[in-house]
GROMACS .gro file of C-alpha atoms in nm:
model
  152
    1MET     CA    1  -3.300   0.864  -1.502
    2ILE     CA    2  -3.051   0.588  -1.346
    3MET     CA    3  -3.254   0.317  -1.130
    4TYR     CA    4  -3.140   0.092  -0.868
    5ASN     CA    5  -3.289  -0.224  -0.731
    6GLU     CA    6  -3.269  -0.527  -0.521
    7TYR     CA    7  -3.196  -0.672  -0.906
    8ASN     CA    8  -2.835  -0.489  -1.009
    9SER     CA    9  -2.780  -0.530  -0.635
   10LYS     CA   10  -2.674  -0.862  -0.681
   11TYR     CA   11  -2.354  -0.691  -0.909
   12MET     CA   12  -2.247  -0.416  -0.622
   13ASP     CA   13  -2.228  -0.752  -0.414
   14LEU     CA   14  -2.025  -0.942  -0.625
   15ALA     CA   15  -1.801  -0.615  -0.632
   16PHE     CA   16  -1.738  -0.609  -0.271
   17GLU     CA   17  -1.673  -0.983  -0.277
   18ASN     CA   18  -1.388  -0.946  -0.503
   19ALA     CA   19  -1.231  -0.615  -0.336
   20SER     CA   20  -1.329  -0.809   0.042
   21LYS     CA   21  -1.039  -1.062  -0.085
   22VAL     CA   22  -0.710  -0.751  -0.179
   23VAL     CA   23  -0.487  -0.750   0.085
   24SER     CA   24  -0.193  -0.612  -0.089
   25ASP     CA   25  -0.433  -0.292  -0.283
   26ILE     CA   26  -0.669  -0.015  -0.130
   27PRO     CA   27  -0.966  -0.206  -0.131
   28VAL     CA   28  -1.194  -0.142  -0.511
   29GLY     CA   29  -1.376  -0.370  -0.698
   30ALA     CA   30  -1.500  -0.299  -1.045
   31VAL     CA   31  -1.793  -0.538  -1.210
   32ILE     CA   32  -1.926  -0.446  -1.614
   33VAL     CA   33  -2.253  -0.590  -1.671
   34ARG     CA   34  -2.457  -0.633  -2.009
   35ASN     CA   35  -2.793  -0.784  -2.068
   36ASN     CA   36  -2.783  -0.925  -1.736
   37GLU     CA   37  -2.422  -1.071  -1.837
   38ILE     CA   38  -2.145  -1.046  -1.663
   39LEU     CA   39  -1.844  -0.904  -1.887
   40SER     CA   40  -1.571  -0.837  -1.607
   41VAL     CA   41  -1.459  -0.865  -1.263
   42GLU     CA   42  -1.162  -0.714  -1.127
   43VAL     CA   43  -1.026  -0.570  -0.854
   44ASN     CA   44  -0.715  -0.277  -0.767
   45LYS     CA   45  -0.399  -0.461  -0.865
   46LYS     CA   46  -0.145  -0.108  -0.904
   47GLU     CA   47   0.077  -0.244  -0.545
   48LYS     CA   48   0.053  -0.604  -0.700
   49ASP     CA   49   0.166  -0.507  -1.033
   50ASN     CA   50   0.360  -0.206  -1.000
   51LEU     CA   51   0.134  -0.037  -1.279
   52VAL     CA   52  -0.034   0.301  -1.229
   53VAL     CA   53  -0.304   0.205  -1.435
   54SER     CA   54  -0.386  -0.082  -1.263
   55HIS     CA   55  -0.716   0.027  -1.043
   56ALA     CA   56  -1.009  -0.223  -1.099
   57GLU     CA   57  -1.218  -0.024  -1.279
   58ILE     CA   58  -0.924   0.001  -1.610
   59LEU     CA   59  -0.888  -0.324  -1.502
   60ALA     CA   60  -1.270  -0.412  -1.585
   61LEU     CA   61  -1.273  -0.226  -1.909
   62ILE     CA   62  -0.972  -0.431  -2.062
   63SER     CA   63  -1.135  -0.748  -1.972
   64ALA     CA   64  -1.498  -0.655  -2.102
   65ASN     CA   65  -1.322  -0.477  -2.389
   66LYS     CA   66  -1.147  -0.807  -2.452
   67LYS     CA   67  -1.449  -1.032  -2.408
   68LEU     CA   68  -1.615  -0.819  -2.696
   69ASN     CA   69  -1.347  -0.789  -2.910
   70ASN     CA   70  -1.462  -0.356  -2.941
   71TRP     CA   71  -1.339  -0.123  -2.819
   72ARG     CA   72  -1.704   0.063  -2.703
   73LEU     CA   73  -1.882  -0.095  -2.391
   74ASP     CA   74  -2.220   0.071  -2.573
   75ASP     CA   75  -2.512  -0.038  -2.274
   76CYS     CA   76  -2.349  -0.176  -2.033
   77SER     CA   77  -2.314  -0.156  -1.671
   78MET     CA   78  -2.011  -0.041  -1.431
   79TYR     CA   79  -2.049  -0.116  -1.044
   80VAL     CA   80  -1.765  -0.012  -0.851
   81THR     CA   81  -1.672  -0.011  -0.503
   82LEU     CA   82  -1.557   0.346  -0.488
   83GLU     CA   83  -1.618   0.630  -0.702
   84PRO     CA   84  -1.405   0.646  -0.972
   85CYS     CA   85  -1.102   0.842  -0.965
   86PRO     CA   86  -1.024   1.150  -1.237
   87MET     CA   87  -0.780   0.899  -1.474
   88CYS     CA   88  -1.084   0.586  -1.444
   89ALA     CA   89  -1.356   0.863  -1.525
   90TRP     CA   90  -1.259   0.955  -1.795
   91ALA     CA   91  -1.148   0.567  -1.944
   92ILE     CA   92  -1.497   0.458  -1.882
   93ILE     CA   93  -1.645   0.801  -2.047
   94ASN     CA   94  -1.415   0.676  -2.397
   95ALA     CA   95  -1.558   0.285  -2.379
   96ARG     CA   96  -1.919   0.440  -2.351
   97ILE     CA   97  -1.997   0.306  -2.042
   98LYS     CA   98  -2.436   0.365  -2.058
   99ASN     CA   99  -2.482   0.313  -1.650
  100LEU     CA  100  -2.216   0.327  -1.390
  101TYR     CA  101  -2.361   0.291  -1.002
  102PHE     CA  102  -2.045   0.378  -0.643
  103SER     CA  103  -2.027   0.294  -0.316
  104SER     CA  104  -1.893   0.557  -0.152
  105TYR     CA  105  -1.836   0.914  -0.272
  106ASP     CA  106  -1.440   1.001  -0.300
  107LEU     CA  107  -1.426   1.389  -0.192
  108LYS     CA  108  -1.060   1.420  -0.266
  109TYR     CA  109  -1.015   1.238  -0.576
  110GLY     CA  110  -1.406   1.111  -0.688
  111ALA     CA  111  -1.473   1.213  -1.045
  112PHE     CA  112  -1.841   1.181  -1.072
  113GLY     CA  113  -1.953   1.442  -0.808
  114GLY     CA  114  -1.700   1.371  -0.471
  115ALA     CA  115  -1.427   1.584  -0.546
  116PHE     CA  116  -1.604   1.736  -0.940
  117ASP     CA  117  -1.818   1.596  -1.227
  118ILE     CA  118  -1.646   1.500  -1.533
  119ASN     CA  119  -1.929   1.465  -1.740
  120LYS     CA  120  -1.919   1.831  -1.742
  121PHE     CA  121  -1.620   1.830  -1.963
  122SER     CA  122  -1.768   1.539  -2.209
  123ASP     CA  123  -2.016   1.548  -2.539
  124TYR     CA  124  -2.100   1.205  -2.428
  125LYS     CA  125  -2.304   1.186  -2.100
  126ILE     CA  126  -2.239   0.852  -1.839
  127ASN     CA  127  -2.561   0.786  -1.617
  128ALA     CA  128  -2.327   0.806  -1.268
  129LYS     CA  129  -2.553   0.736  -0.965
  130GLY     CA  130  -2.323   0.705  -0.588
  131GLY     CA  131  -2.436   0.633  -0.274
  132PHE     CA  132  -2.544   0.258  -0.289
  133MET     CA  133  -2.434   0.086   0.021
  134GLU     CA  134  -2.258   0.352   0.070
  135ASP     CA  135  -2.195   0.206   0.453
  136ARG     CA  136  -2.053  -0.116   0.362
  137GLY     CA  137  -1.819   0.099   0.109
  138LYS     CA  138  -1.699   0.339   0.323
  139LYS     CA  139  -1.615   0.039   0.610
  140LEU     CA  140  -1.390  -0.192   0.384
  141LEU     CA  141  -1.221   0.134   0.340
  142ASN     CA  142  -1.180   0.263   0.690
  143ASP     CA  143  -1.094  -0.132   0.793
  144TYR     CA  144  -0.859  -0.112   0.558
  145PHE     CA  145  -0.653   0.212   0.630
  146ASN     CA  146  -0.700   0.122   0.982
  147LEU     CA  147  -0.504  -0.234   0.939
  148LEU     CA  148  -0.225   0.045   0.719
  149ARG     CA  149  -0.223   0.206   1.036
  150LEU     CA  150  -0.191  -0.088   1.269
  151ASN     CA  151   0.121  -0.262   1.069
  152LYS     CA  152   0.319   0.120   1.039
   0.00000   0.00000   0.00000
């Protein structure tokens, strides 16, 4: 069973803090932690980098892999401001992340319960729990898309 409390809310706060600074991409932030040590903090950079794989989660995995010099991220937890898409979800599972906490569900593309649950297709099961600070996540996304519509 996955637990979420005030102690680990600081990592979700960090993900939101960084996501709110994103201007040219959908504002998504991701943080990876192991034993209370922050291994990586990344944001969406798909538009900035002009790379389809530059999602916050993928960039955070790469950064943590490099820091630990290991592709396995056993005993790590990831905090994300938006439910991961299928591409990111499969990478998270393959990296052996132990716990995933995310804010807003993505009912169209979310791969941990929003649209479907990728855990059903994998032998390795990640502890995934969404809806943390969900109002904050929805507001961040709504503000971004409202601004985008105004600027068209």
